Coordinates of C-alpha atoms and ligand atoms in Angstrom, one line a residue:
X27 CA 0.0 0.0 0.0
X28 CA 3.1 2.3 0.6
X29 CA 5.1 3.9 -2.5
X30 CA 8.2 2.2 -1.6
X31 CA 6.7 -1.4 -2.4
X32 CA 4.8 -2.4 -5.0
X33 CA 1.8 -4.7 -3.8
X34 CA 0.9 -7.1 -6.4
X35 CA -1.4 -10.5 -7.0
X36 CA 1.1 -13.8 -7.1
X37 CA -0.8 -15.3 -9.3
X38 CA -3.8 -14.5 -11.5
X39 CA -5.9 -17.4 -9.6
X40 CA -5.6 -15.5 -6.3
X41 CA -7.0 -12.5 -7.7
X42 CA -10.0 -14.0 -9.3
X43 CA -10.9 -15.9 -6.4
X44 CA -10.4 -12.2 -4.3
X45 CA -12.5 -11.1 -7.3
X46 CA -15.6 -14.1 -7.2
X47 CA -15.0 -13.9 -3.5
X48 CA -16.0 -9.9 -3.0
X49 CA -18.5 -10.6 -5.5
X50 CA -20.3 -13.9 -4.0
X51 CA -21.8 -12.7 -0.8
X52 CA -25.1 -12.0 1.3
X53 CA -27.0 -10.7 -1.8
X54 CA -26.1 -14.2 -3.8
X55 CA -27.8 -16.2 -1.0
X56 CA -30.7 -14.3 0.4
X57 CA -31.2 -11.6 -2.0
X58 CA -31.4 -13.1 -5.1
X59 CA -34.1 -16.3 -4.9
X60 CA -36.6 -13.2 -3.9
X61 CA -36.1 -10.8 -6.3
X62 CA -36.3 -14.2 -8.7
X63 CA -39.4 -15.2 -7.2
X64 CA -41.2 -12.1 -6.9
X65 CA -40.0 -10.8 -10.7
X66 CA -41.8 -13.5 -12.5
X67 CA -40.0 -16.7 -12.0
X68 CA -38.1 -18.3 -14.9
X69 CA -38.4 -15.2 -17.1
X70 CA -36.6 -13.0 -14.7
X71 CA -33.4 -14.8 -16.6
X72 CA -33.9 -12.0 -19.6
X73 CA -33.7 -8.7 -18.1
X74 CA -31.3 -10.7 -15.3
X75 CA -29.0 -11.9 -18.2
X76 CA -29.3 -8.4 -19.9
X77 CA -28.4 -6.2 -17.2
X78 CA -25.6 -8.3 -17.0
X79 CA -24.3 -8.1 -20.0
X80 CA -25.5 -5.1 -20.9
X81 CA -24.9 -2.6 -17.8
X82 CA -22.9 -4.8 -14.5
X83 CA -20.2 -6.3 -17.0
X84 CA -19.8 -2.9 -19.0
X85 CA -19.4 -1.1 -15.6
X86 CA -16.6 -3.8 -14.1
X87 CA -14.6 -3.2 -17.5
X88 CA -14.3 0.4 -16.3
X89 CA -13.5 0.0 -12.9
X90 CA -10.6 -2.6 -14.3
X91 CA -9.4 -0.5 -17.0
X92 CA -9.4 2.6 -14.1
X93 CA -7.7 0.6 -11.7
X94 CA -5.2 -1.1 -13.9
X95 CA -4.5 2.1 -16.0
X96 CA -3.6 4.3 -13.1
X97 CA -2.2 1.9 -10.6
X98 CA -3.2 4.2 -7.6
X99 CA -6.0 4.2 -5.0
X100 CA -9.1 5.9 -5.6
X101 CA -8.8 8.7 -3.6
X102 CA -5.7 9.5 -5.8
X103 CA -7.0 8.6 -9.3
X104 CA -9.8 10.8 -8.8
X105 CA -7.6 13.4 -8.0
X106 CA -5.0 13.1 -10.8
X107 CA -8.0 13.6 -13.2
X108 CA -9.0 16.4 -11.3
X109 CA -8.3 17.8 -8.1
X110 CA -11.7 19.0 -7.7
X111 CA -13.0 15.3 -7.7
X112 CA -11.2 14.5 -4.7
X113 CA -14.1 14.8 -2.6
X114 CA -16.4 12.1 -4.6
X115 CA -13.5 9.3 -3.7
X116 CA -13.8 10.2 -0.5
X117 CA -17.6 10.2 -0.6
X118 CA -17.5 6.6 -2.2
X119 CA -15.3 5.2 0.0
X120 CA -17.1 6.5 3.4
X121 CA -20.6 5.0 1.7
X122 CA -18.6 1.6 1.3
X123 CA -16.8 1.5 5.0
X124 CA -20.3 2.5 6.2
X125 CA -22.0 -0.4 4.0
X126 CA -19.5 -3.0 5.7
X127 CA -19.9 -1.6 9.1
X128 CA -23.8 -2.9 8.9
X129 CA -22.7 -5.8 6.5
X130 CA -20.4 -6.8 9.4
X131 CA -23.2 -7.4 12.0
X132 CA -25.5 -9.3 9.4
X133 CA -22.3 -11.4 8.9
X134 CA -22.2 -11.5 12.8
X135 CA -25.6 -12.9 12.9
X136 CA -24.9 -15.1 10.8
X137 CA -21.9 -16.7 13.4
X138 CA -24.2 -16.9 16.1
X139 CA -27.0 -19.1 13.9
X140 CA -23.9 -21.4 13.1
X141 CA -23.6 -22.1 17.1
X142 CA -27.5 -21.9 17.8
X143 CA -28.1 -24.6 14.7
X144 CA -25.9 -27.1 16.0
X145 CA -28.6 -27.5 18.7
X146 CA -31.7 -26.2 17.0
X147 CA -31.2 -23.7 20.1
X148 CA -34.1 -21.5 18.5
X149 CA -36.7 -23.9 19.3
X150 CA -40.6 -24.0 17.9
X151 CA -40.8 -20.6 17.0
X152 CA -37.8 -19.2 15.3
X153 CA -39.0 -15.9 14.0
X154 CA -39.8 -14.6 17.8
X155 CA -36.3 -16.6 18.7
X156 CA -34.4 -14.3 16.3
X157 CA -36.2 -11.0 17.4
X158 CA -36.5 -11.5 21.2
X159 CA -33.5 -14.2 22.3
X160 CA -30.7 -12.9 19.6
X161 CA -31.1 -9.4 18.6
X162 CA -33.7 -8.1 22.0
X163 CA -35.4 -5.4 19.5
X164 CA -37.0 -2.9 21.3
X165 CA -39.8 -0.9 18.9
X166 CA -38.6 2.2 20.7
X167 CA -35.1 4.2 19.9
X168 CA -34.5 3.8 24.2
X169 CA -33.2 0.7 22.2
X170 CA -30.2 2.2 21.4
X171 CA -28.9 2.1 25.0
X172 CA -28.8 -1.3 25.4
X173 CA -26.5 -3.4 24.6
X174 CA -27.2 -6.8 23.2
X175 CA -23.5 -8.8 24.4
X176 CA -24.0 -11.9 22.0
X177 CA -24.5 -9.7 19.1
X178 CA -21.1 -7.5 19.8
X179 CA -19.1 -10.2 20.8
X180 CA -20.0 -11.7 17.2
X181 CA -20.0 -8.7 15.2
X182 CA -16.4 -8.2 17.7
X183 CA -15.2 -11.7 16.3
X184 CA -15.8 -10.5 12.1
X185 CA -14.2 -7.3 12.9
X186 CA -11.2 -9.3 14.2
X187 CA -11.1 -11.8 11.6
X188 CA -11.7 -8.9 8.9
X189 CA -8.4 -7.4 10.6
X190 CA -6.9 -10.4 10.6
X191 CA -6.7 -11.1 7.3
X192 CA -6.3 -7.6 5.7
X193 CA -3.6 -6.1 8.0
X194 CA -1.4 -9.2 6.2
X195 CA 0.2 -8.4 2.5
X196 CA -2.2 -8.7 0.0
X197 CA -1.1 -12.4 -0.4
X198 CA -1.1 -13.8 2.2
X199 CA -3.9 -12.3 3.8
X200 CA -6.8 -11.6 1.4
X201 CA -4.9 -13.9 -1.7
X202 CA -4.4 -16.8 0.8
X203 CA -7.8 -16.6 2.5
X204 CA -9.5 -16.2 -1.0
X205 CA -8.2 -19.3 -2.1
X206 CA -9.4 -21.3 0.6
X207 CA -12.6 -20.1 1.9
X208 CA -14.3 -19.5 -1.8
X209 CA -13.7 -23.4 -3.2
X210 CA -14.8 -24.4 0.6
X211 CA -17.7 -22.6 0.0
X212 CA -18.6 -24.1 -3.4
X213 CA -17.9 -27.3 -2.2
X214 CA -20.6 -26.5 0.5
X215 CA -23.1 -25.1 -1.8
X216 CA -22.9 -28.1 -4.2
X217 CA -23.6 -30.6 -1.3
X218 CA -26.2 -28.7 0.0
X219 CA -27.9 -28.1 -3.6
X220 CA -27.2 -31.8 -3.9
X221 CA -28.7 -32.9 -1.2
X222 CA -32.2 -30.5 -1.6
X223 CA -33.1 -32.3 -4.5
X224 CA -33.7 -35.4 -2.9
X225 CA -35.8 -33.9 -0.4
X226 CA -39.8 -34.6 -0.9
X227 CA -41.6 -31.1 -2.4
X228 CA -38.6 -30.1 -4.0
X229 CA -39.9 -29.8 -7.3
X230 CA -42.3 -27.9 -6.1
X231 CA -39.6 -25.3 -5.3
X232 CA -36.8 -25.5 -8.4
X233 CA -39.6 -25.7 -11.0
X234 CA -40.7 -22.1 -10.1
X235 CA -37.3 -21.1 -11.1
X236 CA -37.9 -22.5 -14.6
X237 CA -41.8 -21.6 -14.7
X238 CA -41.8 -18.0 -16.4
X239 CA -44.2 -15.3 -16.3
X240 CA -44.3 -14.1 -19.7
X241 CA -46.1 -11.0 -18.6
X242 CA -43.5 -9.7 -16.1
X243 CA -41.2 -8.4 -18.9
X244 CA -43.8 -5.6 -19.5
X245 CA -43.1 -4.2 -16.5
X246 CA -40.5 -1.8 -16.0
X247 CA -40.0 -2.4 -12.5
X248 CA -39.0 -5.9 -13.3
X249 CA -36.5 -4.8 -15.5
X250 CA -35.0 -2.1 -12.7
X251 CA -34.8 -4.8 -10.1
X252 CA -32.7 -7.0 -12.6
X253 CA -30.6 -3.8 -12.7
X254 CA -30.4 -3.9 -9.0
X255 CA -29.9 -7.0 -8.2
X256 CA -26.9 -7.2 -10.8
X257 CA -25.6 -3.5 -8.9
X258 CA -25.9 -5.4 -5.5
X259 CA -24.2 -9.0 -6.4
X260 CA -21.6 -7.9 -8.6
X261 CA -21.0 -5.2 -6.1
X262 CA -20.6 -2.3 -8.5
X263 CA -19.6 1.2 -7.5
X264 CA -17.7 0.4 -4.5
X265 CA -14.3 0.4 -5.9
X266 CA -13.4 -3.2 -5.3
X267 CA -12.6 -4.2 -9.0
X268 CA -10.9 -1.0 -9.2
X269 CA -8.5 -1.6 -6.0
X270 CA -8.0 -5.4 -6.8
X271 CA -7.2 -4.6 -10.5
X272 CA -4.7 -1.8 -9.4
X273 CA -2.8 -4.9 -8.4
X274 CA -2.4 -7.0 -11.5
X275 CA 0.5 -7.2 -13.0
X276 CA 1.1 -6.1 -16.9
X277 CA -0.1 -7.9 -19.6
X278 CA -3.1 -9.3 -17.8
X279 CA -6.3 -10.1 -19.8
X280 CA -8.4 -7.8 -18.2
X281 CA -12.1 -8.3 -19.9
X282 CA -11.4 -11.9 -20.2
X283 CA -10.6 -11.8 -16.2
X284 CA -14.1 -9.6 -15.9
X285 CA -16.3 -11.7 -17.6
X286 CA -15.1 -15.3 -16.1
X287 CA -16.1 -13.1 -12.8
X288 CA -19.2 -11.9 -13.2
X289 CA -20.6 -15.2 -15.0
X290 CA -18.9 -17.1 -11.5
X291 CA -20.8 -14.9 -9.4
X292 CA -24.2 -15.3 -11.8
X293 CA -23.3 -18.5 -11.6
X294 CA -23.2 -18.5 -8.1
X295 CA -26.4 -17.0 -7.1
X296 CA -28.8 -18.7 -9.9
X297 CA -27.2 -22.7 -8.9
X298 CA -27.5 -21.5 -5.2
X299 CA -31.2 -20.7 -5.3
X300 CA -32.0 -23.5 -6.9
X301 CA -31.1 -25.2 -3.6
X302 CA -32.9 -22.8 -1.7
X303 CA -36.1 -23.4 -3.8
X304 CA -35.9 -27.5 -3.7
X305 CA -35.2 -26.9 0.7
X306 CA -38.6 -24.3 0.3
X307 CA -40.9 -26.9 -1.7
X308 CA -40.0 -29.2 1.1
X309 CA -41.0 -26.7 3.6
X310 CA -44.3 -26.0 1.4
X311 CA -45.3 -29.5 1.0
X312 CA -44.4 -30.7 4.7
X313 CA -45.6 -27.8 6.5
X314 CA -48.7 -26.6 4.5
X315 CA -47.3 -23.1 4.0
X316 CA -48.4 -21.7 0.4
X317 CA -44.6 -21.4 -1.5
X318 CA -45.4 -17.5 -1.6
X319 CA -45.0 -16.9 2.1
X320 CA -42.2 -18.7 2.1
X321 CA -39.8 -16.6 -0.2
X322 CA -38.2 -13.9 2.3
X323 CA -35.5 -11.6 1.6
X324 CA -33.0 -11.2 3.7
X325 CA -32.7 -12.2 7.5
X326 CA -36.0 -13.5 7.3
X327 CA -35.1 -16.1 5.0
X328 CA -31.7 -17.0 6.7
X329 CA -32.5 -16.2 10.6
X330 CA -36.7 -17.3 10.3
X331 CA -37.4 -19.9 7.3
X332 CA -34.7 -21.8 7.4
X333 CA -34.9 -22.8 11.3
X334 CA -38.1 -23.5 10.1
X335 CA -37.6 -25.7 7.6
X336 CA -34.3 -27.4 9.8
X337 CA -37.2 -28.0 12.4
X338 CA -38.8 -30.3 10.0
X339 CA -36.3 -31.8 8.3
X340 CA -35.2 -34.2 11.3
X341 CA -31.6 -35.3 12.4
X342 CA -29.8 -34.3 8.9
X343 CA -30.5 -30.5 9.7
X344 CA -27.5 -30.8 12.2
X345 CA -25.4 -31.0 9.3
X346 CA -27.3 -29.1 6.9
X347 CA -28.0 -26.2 9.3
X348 CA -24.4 -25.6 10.2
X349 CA -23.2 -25.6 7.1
X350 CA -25.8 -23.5 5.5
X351 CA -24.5 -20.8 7.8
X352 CA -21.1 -21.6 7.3
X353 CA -21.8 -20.6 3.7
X354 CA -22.8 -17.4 4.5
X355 CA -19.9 -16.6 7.0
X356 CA -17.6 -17.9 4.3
X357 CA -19.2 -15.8 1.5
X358 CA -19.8 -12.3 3.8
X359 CA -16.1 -12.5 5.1
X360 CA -14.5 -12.4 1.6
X361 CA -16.9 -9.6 0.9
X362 CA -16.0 -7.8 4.0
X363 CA -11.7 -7.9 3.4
X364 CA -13.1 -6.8 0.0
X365 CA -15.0 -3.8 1.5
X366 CA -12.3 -3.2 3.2
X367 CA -9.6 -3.0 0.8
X368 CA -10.2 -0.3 -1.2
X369 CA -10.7 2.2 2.0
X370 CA -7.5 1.6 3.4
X371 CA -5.8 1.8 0.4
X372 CA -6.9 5.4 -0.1
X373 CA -5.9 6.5 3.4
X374 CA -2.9 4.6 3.4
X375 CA -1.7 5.8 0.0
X376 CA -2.7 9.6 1.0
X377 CA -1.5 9.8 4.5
X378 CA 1.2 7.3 3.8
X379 CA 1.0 4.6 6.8
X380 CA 1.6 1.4 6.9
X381 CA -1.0 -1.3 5.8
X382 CA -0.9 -3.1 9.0
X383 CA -2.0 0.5 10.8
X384 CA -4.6 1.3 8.5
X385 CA -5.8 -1.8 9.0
X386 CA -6.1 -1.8 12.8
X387 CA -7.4 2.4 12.7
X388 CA -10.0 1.8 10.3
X389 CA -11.4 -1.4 11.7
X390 CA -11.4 0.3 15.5
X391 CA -13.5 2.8 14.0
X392 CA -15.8 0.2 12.3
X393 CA -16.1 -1.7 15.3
X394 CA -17.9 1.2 17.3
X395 CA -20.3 2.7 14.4
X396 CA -21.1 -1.4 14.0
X397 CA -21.9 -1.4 17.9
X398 CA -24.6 1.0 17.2
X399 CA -26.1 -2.3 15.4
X400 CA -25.9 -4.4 18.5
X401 CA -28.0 -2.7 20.4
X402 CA -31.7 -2.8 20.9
X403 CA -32.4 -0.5 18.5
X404 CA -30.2 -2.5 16.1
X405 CA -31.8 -4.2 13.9
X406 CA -33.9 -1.2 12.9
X407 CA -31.3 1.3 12.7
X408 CA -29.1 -1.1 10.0
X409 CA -32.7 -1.4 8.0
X410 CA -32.8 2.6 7.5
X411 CA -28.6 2.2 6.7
X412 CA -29.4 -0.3 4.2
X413 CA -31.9 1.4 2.4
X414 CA -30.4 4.6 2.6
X415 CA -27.1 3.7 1.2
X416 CA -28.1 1.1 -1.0
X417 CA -30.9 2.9 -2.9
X418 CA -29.5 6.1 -2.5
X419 CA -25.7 6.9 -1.5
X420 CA -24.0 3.6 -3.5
X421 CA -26.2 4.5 -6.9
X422 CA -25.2 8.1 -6.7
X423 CA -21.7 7.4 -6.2
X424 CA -22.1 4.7 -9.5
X425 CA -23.7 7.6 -11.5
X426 CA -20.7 9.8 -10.4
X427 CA -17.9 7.3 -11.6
X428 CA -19.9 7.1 -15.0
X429 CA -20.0 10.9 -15.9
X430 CA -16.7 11.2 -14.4
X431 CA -15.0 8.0 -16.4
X432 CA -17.2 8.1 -19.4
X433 CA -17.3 11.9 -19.8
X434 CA -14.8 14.0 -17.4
X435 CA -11.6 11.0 -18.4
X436 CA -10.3 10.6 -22.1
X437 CA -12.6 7.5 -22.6
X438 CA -10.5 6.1 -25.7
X439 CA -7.6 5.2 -23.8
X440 CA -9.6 3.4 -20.9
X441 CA -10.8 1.3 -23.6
X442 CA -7.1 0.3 -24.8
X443 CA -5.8 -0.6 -22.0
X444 CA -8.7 -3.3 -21.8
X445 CA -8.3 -4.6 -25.2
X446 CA -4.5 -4.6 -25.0
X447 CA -4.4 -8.2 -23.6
X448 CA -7.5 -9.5 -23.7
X449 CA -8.9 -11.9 -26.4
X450 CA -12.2 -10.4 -26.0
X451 CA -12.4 -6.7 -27.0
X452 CA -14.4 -3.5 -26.7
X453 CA -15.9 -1.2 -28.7
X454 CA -18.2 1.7 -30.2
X455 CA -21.3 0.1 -28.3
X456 CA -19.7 -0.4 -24.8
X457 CA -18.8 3.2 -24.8
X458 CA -22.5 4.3 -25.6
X459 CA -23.3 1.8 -22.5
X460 CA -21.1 3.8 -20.4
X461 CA -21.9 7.5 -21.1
X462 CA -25.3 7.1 -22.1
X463 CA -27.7 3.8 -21.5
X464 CA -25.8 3.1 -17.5
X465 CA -25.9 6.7 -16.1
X466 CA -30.2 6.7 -17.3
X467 CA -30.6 3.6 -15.9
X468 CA -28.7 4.3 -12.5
X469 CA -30.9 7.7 -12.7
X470 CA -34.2 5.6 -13.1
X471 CA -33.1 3.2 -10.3
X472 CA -31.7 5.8 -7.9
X473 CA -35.5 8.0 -8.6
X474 CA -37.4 4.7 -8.2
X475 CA -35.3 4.3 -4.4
X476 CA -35.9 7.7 -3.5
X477 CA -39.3 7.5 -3.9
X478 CA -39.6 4.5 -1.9
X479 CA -37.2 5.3 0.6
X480 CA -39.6 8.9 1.1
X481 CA -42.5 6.8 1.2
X482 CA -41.6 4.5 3.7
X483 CA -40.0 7.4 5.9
X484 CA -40.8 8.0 9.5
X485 CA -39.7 10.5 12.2
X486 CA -37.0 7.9 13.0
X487 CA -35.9 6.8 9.5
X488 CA -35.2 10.7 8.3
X489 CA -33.7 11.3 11.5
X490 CA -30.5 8.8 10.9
X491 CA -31.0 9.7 6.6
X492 CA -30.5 13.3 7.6
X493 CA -27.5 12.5 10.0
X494 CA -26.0 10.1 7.3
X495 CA -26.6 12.6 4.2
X496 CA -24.5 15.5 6.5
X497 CA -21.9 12.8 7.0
X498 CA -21.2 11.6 4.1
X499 CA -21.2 15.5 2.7
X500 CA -18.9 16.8 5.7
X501 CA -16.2 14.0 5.8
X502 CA -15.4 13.7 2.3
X503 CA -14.3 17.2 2.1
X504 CA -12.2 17.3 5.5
X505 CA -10.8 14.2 3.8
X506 CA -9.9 15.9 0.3
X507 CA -8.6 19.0 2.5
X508 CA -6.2 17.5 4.1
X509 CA -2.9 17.5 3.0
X510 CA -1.1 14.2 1.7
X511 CA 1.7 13.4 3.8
X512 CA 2.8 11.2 0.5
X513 CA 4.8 13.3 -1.4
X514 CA 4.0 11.2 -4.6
X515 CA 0.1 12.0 -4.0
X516 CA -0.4 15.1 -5.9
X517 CA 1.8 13.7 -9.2
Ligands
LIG7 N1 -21.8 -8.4 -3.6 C1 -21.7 -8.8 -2.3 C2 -23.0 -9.4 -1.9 O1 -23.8 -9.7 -2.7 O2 -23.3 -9.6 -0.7 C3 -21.1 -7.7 -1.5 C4 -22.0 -6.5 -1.1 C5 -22.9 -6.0 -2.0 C6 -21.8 -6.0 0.1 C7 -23.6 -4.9 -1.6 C8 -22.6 -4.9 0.5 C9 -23.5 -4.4 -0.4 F1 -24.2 -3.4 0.0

């Protein structure tokens, strides 16, 4: 991270597992079989497969080409194309490190259900377990002054381990960790995917995956959350590609790199759900619950259905249970280091220290914003975070990289350094993708979030929005004013 040496992959295969690994996380597993289920099933695949080509591939090419051209953080690229744009890095990365900081206690969650499913611990009723025994919601925002000690030891423990692996050179902490955890992981997914189709009332589940609703594809909001879904999962905007790319070494093929890792991470998340849609017809047909109610998004499906369904499904949910949550640790940890990376990059790089400090500084200072999420107030507080800087912040911040890369940046020669090595090339329509069709979609997206997030706002949920939006417009700039202590920063 420092000038003097030059951190670099030490082999292609560590950074595409780094790559697949920051890519394959939460959103693969609980995100996507609901936005699946709820767009129209089976014919979901065409705007799905479309925004991928179309828009979430055509944006990771820029965030390579940036990162691989200029061989700097973000902070410091934006600023050698202008010093003006300083600010918007700094923007970016504080809407990523405060993405991870709520990421981090989902992940931490997600540690504890691995413990409680080795003994079913949440007994008969899982959904009033998960509200009342493991995160002690309070409706009221007194909430926030309680402390909920499971939850911050666990969110504690990812903190660690995120620090543990990132504070160690880039090989032999995220590289090495990359390597093992991501093929662990698919090893997991496999069996368990395996192992859901034998179940009775699977079909039920996988054959709404291939069942299509024709009609859906009218509908424009079918074709945004295709959009979104592909923004979330191939996590685009938050500078990863771009930090992990800055590390390749020359002649690397750079779109043939991109695509192998957004078709993994597709990949990824269609195979995985058809797992969770075999383990749900089980559930349907066993428990009498209409398939509908079944498909949850997010900690409902992980922290309430699935105890459900490991209720029913006898002695074998020892095993299964355990392991499904070990998925889920292993796939939010190598998104987390990934989070990470790009933030301490920039403030290493600007304020030259050492990776090891950056490390230890930044993740201190995620560890108390993240214990605001293990409190009683918790669970609400990260629901107004999520929305907020999902549907608002992260798409702004993907609409600023596209006026300032397509537009602000001499396009032509981001567009050679991707075809240089690469057996795959770009051309004419990619660059209309970039300056034209992705900056109206992100617009129709971020309007469409707005909305929602307005619509769904409270005294509560405006009251954190307003505190985040003067954050995230105060710090950047006490960020970009101060000076680098790198004397290389301003070349
Ligand atoms: N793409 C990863 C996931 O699907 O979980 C990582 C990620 C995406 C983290 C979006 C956070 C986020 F807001």
């Amino acid at each position: 991270m420092t000038e003097t040496k030059k951190t670099e992959w030490n082999s292609n295969f560590a950074f595409m597992m780094a790559m697949i690994g920051s890519a394959v996380g939460l959103g693969n597993i609980w995100r996507f079989p609901n936005v699946l289920y709820s767009n129209g099933g089976g014919s979901f695949m065409i705007p799905y497969i479309v925004s991928l080509f179309l828009l979430g591939i055509s944006f990771v090419l820029i965030e390579y080409a940036v990162g691989f051209k200029f061989k700097k953080s973000l902070a410091r690229i934006l600023y050698s194309i202008n010093n003006r744009l300083e600010p918007v890095a700094w923007f970016i990365l504080l809407t990523v490190f405060l993405i991870t900081t709520y990421y981090v206690c989902v992940v931490g969650w997600d540690l504890i259900y691995i413990f409680l499913s080795l003994t079913k611990a949440w007994g008969a009723n899982p959904d009033l377990y998960f509200t009342n025994n493991v995160l002690h919601s309070t409706d009221s925002i007194s909430g926030l002054f309680t402390i909920v000690p499971i939850v911050l030891a666990s969110v504690f423990a990812i903190w660690f381990i995120a620090w543990f692996i990132i504070k160690r050179d880039l090989n032999d902490g995220i590289g090495r960790v990359s390597k093992i955890l991501l093929p662990l992981l698919c090893l997991i997914v496999v069996g368990i995917v395996g192992f859901s189709l034998t179940l009775p009332g699977a079909s039920i589940g996988y054959t709404q995956i291939f069942t299509p609703d024709w009609s859906a594809l009218t509908n424009p909001e079918v074709w945004l959350s295709a959009f979104g879904q592909i923004v979330f999962s191939l996590s685009l905007g938050m500078a990863i590609a771009m930090t992990y790319a800055s590390y390749l070494p020359e002649g690397s093929k750079l779109i043939d790199n991109a695509l192998i890792v957004a078709f993994s991470n597709s990949g990824f998340e269609v195979f995985n759900s058809i797992g969770i849609f075999s383990i749900l017809g089980f559930m349907a047909l066993t428990s009498g619950i209409p398939f509908n109610e079944l498909v949850t998004e997010g900690t409902g499906l992980a922290f309430v259905v699935f105890p459900q369904v490991f209720n029913i499904m006898g002695d074998v949910a020892y095993i299964v249970g355990p392991l499904f949550f070990l998925c889920i640790l292993f796939a939010g940890i190598t998104s987390v280091i990934a989070l990470l990376e790009g933030v301490c990059y920039s403030i290493s790089e600007k304020f030259l220290i050492e990776r090891k400090k950056t490390a230890t500084v930044v993740c201190i200072i995620g560890f108390l914003i993240s214990t605001i999420f293990a409190t009683g107030a918790g669970s609400a507080i990260l629901g107004v975070f999520d929305t907020y800087l999902n549907s608002f912040a992260l798409l702004f911040a993907i609409l600023l990289e596209c006026i300032i890369f397509g537009w602000i940046y001499k396009f032509d020669n981001l567009a050679e350094t991707l075809n240089k090595n690469s057996s795959v090339k770009v051309g004419k329509i990619w660059e209309v993708i970039i300056k034209i069709i992705l900056p109206l979609c992100i617009f129709f997206l971020w309007s469409q979030g707005i909305y929602y997030t307005f619509k769904a706002a409270d005294g509560f949920s405006i009251t954190i929005e307003v505190i985040l939006t003067i954050l995230l417009i105060i710090i950047p700039f006490i960020f970009a004013k101060l000076p680098a202590v790198n004397e290389n920063y301003y070349d």
